[in-house]
Coordinates of C-alpha atoms and ligand atoms in Angstrom, one line a residue:
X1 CA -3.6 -31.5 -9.5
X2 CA -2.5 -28.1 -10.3
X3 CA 0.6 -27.0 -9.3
X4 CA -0.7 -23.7 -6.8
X5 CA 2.5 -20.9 -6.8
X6 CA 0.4 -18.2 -6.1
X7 CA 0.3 -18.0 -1.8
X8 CA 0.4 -13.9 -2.3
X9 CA -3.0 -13.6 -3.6
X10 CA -4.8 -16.3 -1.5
X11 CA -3.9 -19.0 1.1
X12 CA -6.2 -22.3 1.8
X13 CA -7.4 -22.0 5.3
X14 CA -5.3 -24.5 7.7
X15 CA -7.9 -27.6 8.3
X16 CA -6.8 -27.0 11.8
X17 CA -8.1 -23.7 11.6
X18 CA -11.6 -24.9 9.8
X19 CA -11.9 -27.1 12.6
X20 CA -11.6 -24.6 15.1
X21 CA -14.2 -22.0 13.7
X22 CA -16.5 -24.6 13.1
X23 CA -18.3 -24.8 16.6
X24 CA -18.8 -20.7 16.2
X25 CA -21.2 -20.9 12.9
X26 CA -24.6 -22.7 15.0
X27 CA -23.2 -24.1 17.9
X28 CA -21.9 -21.3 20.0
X29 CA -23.0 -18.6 18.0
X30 CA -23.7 -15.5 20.7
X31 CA -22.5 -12.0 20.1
X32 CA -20.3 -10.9 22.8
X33 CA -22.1 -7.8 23.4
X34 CA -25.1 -10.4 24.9
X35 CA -25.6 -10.7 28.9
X36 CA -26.4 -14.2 28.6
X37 CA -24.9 -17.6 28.5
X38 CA -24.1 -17.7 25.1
X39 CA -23.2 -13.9 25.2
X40 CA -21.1 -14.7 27.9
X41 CA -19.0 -17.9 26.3
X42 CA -18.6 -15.3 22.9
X43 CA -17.0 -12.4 25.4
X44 CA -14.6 -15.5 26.4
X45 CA -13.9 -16.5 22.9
X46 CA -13.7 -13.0 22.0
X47 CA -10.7 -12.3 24.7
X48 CA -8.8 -15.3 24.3
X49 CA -9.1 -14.9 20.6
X50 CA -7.2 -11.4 21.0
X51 CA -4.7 -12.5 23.6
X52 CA -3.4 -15.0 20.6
X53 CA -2.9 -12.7 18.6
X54 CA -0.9 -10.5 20.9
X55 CA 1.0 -13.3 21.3
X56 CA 1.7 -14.1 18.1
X57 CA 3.4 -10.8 17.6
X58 CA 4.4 -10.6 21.2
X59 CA 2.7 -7.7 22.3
X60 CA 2.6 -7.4 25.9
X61 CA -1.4 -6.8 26.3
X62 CA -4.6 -8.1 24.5
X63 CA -5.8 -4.5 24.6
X64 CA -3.5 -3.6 22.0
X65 CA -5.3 -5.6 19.2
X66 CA -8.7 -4.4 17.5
X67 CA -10.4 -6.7 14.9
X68 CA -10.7 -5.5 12.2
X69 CA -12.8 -6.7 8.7
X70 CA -9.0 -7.6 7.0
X71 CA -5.8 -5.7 6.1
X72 CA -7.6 -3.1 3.8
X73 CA -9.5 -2.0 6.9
X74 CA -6.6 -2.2 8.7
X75 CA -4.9 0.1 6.5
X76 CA -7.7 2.3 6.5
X77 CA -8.2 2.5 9.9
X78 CA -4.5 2.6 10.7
X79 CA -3.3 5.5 8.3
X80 CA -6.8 7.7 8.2
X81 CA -7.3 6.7 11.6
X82 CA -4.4 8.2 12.9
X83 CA -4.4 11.4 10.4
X84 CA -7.6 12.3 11.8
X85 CA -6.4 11.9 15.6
X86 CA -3.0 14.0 14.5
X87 CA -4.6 16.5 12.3
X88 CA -4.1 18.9 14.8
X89 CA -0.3 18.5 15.2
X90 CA 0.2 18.1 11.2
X91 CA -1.0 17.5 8.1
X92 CA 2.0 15.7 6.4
X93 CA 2.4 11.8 6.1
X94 CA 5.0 10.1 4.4
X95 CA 4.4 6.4 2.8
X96 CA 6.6 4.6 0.4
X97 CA 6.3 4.5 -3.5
X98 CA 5.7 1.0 -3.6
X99 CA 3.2 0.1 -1.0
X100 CA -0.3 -1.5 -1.4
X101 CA -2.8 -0.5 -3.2
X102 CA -4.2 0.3 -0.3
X103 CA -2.1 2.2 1.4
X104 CA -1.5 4.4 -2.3
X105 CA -5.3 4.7 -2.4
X106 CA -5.5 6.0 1.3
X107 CA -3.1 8.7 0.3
X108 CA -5.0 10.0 -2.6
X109 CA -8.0 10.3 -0.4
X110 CA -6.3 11.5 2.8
X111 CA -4.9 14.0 -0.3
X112 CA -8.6 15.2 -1.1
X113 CA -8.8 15.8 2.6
X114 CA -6.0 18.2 2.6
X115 CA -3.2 16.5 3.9
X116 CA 0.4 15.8 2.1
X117 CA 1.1 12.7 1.3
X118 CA 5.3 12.4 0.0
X119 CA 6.5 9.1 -0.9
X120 CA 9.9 8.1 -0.5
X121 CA 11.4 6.4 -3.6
X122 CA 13.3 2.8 -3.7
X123 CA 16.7 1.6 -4.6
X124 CA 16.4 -1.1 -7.9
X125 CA 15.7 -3.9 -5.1
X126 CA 12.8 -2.1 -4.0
X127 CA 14.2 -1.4 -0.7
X128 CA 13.6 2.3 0.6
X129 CA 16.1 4.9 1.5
X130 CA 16.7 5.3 4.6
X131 CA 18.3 8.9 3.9
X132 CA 15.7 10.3 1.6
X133 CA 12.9 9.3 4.5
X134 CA 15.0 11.0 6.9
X135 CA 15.0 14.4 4.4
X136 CA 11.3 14.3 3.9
X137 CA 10.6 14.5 7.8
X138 CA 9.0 18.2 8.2
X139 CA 7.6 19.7 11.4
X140 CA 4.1 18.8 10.3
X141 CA 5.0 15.2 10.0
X142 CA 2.7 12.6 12.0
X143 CA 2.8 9.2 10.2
X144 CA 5.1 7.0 8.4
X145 CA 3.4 4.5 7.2
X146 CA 6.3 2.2 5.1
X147 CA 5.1 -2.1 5.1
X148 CA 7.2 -4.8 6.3
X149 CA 8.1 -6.4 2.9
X150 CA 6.8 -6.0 -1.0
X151 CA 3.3 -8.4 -1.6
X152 CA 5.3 -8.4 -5.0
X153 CA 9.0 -8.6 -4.8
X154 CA 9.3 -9.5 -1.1
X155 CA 11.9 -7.0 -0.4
X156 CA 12.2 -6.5 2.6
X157 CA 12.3 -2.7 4.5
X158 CA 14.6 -1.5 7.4
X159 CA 11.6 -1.1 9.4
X160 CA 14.4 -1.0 12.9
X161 CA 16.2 1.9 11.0
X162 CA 12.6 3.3 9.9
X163 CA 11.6 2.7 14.0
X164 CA 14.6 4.2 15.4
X165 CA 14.0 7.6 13.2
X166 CA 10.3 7.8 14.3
X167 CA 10.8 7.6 18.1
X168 CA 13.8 10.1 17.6
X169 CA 11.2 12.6 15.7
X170 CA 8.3 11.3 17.6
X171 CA 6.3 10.3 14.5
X172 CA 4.2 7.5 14.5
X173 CA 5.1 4.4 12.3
X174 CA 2.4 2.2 11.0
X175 CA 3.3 -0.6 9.2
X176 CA 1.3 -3.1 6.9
X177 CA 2.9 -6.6 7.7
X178 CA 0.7 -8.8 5.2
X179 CA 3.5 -9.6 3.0
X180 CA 5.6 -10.9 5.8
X181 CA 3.5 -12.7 8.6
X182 CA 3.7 -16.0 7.2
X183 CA 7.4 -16.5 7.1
X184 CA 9.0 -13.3 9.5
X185 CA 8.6 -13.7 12.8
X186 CA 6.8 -10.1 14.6
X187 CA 8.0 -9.1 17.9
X188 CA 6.5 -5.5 18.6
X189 CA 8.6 -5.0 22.0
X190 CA 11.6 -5.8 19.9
X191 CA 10.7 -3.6 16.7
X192 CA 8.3 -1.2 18.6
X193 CA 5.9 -0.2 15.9
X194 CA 3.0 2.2 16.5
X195 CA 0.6 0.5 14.3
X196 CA 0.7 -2.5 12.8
X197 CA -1.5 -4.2 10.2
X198 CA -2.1 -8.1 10.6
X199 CA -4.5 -9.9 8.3
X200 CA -5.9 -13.5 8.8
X201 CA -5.6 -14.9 5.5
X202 CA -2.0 -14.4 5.3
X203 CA -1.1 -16.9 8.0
X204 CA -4.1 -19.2 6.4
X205 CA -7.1 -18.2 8.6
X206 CA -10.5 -17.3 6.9
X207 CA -10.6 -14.3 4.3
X208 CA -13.1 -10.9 6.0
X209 CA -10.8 -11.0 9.1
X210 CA -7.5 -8.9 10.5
X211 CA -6.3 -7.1 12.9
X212 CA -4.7 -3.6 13.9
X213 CA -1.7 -3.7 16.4
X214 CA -1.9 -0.2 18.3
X215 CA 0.8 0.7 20.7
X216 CA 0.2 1.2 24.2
X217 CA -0.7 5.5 24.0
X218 CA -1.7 4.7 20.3
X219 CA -5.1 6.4 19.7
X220 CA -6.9 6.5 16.4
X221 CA -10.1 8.1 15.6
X222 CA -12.7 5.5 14.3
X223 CA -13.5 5.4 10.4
X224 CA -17.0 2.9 11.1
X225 CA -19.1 4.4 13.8
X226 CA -21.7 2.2 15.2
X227 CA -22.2 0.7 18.3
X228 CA -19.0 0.9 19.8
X229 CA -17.1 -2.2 19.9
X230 CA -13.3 -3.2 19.9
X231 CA -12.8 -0.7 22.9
X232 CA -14.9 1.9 20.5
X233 CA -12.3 2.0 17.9
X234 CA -14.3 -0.7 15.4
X235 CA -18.1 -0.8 15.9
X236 CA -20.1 -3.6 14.4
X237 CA -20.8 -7.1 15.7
X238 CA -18.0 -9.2 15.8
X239 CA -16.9 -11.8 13.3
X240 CA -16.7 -14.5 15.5
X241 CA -16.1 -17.6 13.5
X242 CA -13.3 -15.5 11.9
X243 CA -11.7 -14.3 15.2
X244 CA -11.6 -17.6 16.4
X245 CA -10.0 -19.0 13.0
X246 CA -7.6 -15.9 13.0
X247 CA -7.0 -17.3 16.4
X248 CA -6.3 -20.6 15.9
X249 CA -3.7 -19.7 12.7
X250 CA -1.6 -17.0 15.0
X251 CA -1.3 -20.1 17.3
X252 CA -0.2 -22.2 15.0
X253 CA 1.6 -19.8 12.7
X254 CA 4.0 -18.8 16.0
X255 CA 5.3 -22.6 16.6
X256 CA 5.8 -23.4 13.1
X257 CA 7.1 -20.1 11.5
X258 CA 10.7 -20.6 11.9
X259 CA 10.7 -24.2 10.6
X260 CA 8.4 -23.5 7.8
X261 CA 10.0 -20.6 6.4
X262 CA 13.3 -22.5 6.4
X263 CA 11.8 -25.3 4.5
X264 CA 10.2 -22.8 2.1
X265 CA 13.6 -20.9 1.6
X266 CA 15.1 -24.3 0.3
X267 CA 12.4 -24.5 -2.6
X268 CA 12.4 -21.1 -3.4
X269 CA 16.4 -20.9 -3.8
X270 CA 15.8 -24.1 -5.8
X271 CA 13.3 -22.2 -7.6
X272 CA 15.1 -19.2 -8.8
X273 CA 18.4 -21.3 -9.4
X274 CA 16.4 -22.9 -11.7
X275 CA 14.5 -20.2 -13.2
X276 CA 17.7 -18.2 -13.6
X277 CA 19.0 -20.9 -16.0
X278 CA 16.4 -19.5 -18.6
X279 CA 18.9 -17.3 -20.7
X280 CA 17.8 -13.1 -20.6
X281 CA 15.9 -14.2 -17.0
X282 CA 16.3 -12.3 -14.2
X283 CA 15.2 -11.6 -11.0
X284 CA 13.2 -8.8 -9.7
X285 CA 13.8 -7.7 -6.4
X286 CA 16.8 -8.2 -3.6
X287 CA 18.5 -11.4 -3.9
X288 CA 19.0 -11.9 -0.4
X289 CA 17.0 -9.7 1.4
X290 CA 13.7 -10.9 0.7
X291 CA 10.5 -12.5 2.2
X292 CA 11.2 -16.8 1.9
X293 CA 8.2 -17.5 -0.1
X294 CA 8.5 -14.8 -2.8
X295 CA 10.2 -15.1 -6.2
X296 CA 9.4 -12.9 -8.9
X297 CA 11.1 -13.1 -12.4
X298 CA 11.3 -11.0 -15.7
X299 CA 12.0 -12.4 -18.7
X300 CA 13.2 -10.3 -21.8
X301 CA 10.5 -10.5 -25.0
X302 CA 7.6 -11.5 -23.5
X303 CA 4.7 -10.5 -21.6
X304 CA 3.9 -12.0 -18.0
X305 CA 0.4 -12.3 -19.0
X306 CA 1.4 -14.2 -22.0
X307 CA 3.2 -16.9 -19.7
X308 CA 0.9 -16.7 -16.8
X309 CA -1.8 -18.5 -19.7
X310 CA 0.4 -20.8 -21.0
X311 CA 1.2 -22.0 -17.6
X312 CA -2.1 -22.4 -16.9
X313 CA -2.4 -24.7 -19.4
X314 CA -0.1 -26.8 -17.7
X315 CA -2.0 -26.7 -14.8
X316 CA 0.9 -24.4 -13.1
X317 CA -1.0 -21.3 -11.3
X318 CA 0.9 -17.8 -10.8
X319 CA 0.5 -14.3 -11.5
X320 CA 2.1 -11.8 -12.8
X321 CA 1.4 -9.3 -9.8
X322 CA -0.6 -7.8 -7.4
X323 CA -3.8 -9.7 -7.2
X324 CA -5.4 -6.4 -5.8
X325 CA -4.0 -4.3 -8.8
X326 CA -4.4 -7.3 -11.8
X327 CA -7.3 -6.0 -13.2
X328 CA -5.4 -2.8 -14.4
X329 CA -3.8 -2.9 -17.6
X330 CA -1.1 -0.9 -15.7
X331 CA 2.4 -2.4 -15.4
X332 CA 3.5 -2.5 -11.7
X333 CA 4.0 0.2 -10.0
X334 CA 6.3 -1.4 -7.7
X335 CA 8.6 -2.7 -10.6
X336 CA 8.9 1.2 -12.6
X337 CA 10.1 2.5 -8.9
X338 CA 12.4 0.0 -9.2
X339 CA 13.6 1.5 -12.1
X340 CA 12.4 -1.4 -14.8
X341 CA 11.2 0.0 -18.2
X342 CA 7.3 -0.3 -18.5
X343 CA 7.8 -3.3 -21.3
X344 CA 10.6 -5.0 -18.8
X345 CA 7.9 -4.8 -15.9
X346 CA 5.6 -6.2 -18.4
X347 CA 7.5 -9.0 -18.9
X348 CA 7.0 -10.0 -14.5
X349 CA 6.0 -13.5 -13.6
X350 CA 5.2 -13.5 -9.1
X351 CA 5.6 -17.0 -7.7
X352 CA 4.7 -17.1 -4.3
X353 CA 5.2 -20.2 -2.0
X354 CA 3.8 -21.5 1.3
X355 CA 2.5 -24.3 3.6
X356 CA 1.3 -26.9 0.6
X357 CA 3.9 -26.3 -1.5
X358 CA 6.0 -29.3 -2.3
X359 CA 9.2 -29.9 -3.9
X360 CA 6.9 -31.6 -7.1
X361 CA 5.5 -28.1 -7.3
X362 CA 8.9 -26.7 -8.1
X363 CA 9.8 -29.1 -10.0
X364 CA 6.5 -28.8 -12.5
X365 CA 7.4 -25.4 -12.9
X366 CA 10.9 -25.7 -14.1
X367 CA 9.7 -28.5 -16.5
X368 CA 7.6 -26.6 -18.5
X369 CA 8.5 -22.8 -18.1
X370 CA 11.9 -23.1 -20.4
X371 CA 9.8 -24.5 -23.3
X372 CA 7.0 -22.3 -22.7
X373 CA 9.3 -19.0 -22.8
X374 CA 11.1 -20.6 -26.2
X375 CA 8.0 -20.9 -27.9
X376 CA 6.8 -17.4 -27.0
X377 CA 9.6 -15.9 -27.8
X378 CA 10.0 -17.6 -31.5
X379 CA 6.5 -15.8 -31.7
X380 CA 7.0 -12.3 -30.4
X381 CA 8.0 -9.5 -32.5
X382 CA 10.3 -8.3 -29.8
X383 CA 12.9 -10.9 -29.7
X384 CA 16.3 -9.8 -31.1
X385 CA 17.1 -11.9 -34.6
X386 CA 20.2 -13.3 -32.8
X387 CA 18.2 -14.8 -30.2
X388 CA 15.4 -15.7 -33.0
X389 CA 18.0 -17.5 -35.2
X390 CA 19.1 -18.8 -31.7
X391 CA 16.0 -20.3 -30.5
X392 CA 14.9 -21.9 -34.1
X393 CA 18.1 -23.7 -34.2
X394 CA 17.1 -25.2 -30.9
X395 CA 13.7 -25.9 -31.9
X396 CA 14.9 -28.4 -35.0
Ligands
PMP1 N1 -1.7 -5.3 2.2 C1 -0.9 -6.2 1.5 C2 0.5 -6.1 1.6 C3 -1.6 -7.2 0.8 O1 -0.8 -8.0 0.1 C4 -3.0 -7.2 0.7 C5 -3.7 -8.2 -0.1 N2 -3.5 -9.5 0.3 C6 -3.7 -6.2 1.4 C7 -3.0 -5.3 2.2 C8 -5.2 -6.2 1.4 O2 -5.7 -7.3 2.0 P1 -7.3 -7.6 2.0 O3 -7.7 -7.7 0.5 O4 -7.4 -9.0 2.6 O5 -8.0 -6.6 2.7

């Protein structure tokens, strides 16, 4: 069995969950938009399916959640959604250098449509300053959009100070909450965020469902036109075996969050205790203030890629980023805002945790990633002769 460390980039769906969404594949299969029996018992899944999820981040009405096709929608619908509703008021929208993918990607387009997009830098943790967001506020203002915590180095943002400074300006604050969910507890009335992006996977629902959190006022302007549902903010007919999985993972996700990100805090301390022992390691991000199931190391000399390989050798699965940006030959974009040379976030290794993980897990990983980093370095032309001479001494 391989040792799975990478929770970021994809979580098994809950077999409590599976169990759940089963009945909604050929069973009771209606769309909700039907004015029949089977129409009818969808509207009712449909409903209590959305009051879950308000729960699950508190909100006080069901009304505030649309469905959505995932968090990339979300973001979508979210940022552009709300740019096109504000146009009017301003043109200006400030996001953070190291968001998703997603959320960049929006802002180049939302760019092509004329707005201006300013992204507010981060300290070498990859937490944002609180100041410089402050400075970049202009009249025309009408969205921060900054997300919870990093999906790579699980820092985690002052999204109460980021709050406080929207309502005072009377900006809206969107927030992606992906890299979070599983492990941070939401609780919209007590961090009142305008928009918030939710996504089912992360809390180990089915993958092609998520959720947008609007505020109670909150109006965006629809990005897929069709039929009108979700209260005529999402048209298309609903993913029902999704929403009820989504459903079913919210519930369970709010009575076991506390307990299970404690547990996973335990192995990941172990974890980078561990790591850390590797001599020129070190860890990316903020030692304290970070997501429970995140650690993410550099190591000097080598390439990530080069020990993602050799650890999948040993059957020990990670990455060395983003799973949405992996395919570019780019080094992160997260890491150079923290400040880390292009070759030093090169050299990344992203080991995320969750629900399955066990303590053997861990364990695996520290077993063979000492060894694994020795041998690599003996072979790059990067390491320093000291460490060389070092390392071949240890070898014999
Ligand atoms: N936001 C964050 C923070 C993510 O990590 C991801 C990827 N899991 C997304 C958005 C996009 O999610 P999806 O690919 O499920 O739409």
């Amino acid at each position: 069995m391989s040792a799975y460390l990478d929770y970021q980039a994809a979580k098994p769906v809950d077999p409590r969950v599976f169990e759940a969404m089963k009945p909604y594949f050929n069973e009771d299969f209606g769309n909700p938009s039907s004015l029949h029996n089977y129409g009818y018992r969808a509207t009712n899944t449909l409903e209590e399916s959305r009051r879950k999820i308000a729960e699950f981040i508190n909100a006080p009405s069901p009304d505030n959640i649309i469905f959505t096709s995932g968090a990339t929608e979300s973001n979508n619908l979210g940022v552009i959604g709300a740019a096109l509703r504000n146009k009017k008021k301003g043109n200006h929208i400030i996001i953070s250098e190291i968001e998703h993918i997603s959320i960049l990607n929006i802002g180049k387009f939302l760019e092509r449509q004329g707005f201006i997009v300013s992204k507010v830098p981060v300290d070498r943790f990859g937490i944002i300053n609180i100041n410089k967001l402050e400075r970049l506020i202009t009249d025309k203002t009408i969205l921060i959009s900054v997300s919870t915590a990093s999906n790579e180095i699980g820092s985690l943002q002052p999204v109460e100070e980021i709050v406080a400074i929207a309502q005072k300006k009377k900006i809206w604050f969107h927030s992606d909450a992906v890299a979070s969910e599983s492990t941070i507890p939401i609780d919209v009335q007590k961090v009142p965020f305008d928009l918030l992006t939710l996504s089912s996977n992360d809390i180990y629902g089915p993958r092609g469902i998520g959720a947008l959190y609007l505020k109670k006022g909150v109006r965006v302007n629809p990005i897929i036109i069709g039929g009108g549902q979700e209260m005529g903010i999402r048209s298309g007919s609903e993913n029902m075996p999704g929403i009820a999985g989504f459903a079913k993972a919210a519930e369970i996700m709010k009575t076991e969050i506390n307990e299970e990100a404690t547990r996973l805090k335990v192995l990941r301390d172990k974890l980078i205790r561990e790591i850390l022992k590797i001599p020129k390691s070190y860890l990316n991000g903020h030692p304290e203030q970070r997501t429970p199931n995140n650690a993410n190391f550099r190591f000097d000399y080598i390439e990530g890629e080069s020990l993602l390989l050799s650890l999948k050798d040993e059957k020990v699965e990670v990455a060395t980023g983003s799973a949405c940006s992996s395919k570019t030959l780019e080094p992160s974009h997260t890491l150079i805002s923290c400040g880390l040379l292009h070759e030093e976030a090169h050299g990344s290794l992203l080991l995320s945790l969750g629900r399955y993980t066990e303590e053997k897990d861990i364990d695996k990983i520290v077993e063979v990633l000492p060894g694994i980093v020795r041998r690599l370095r003996i072979l790059s032309p990067l390491t320093s002769s000291d460490l060389l001479k070092k390392l071949k001494e240890e070898e014999n």
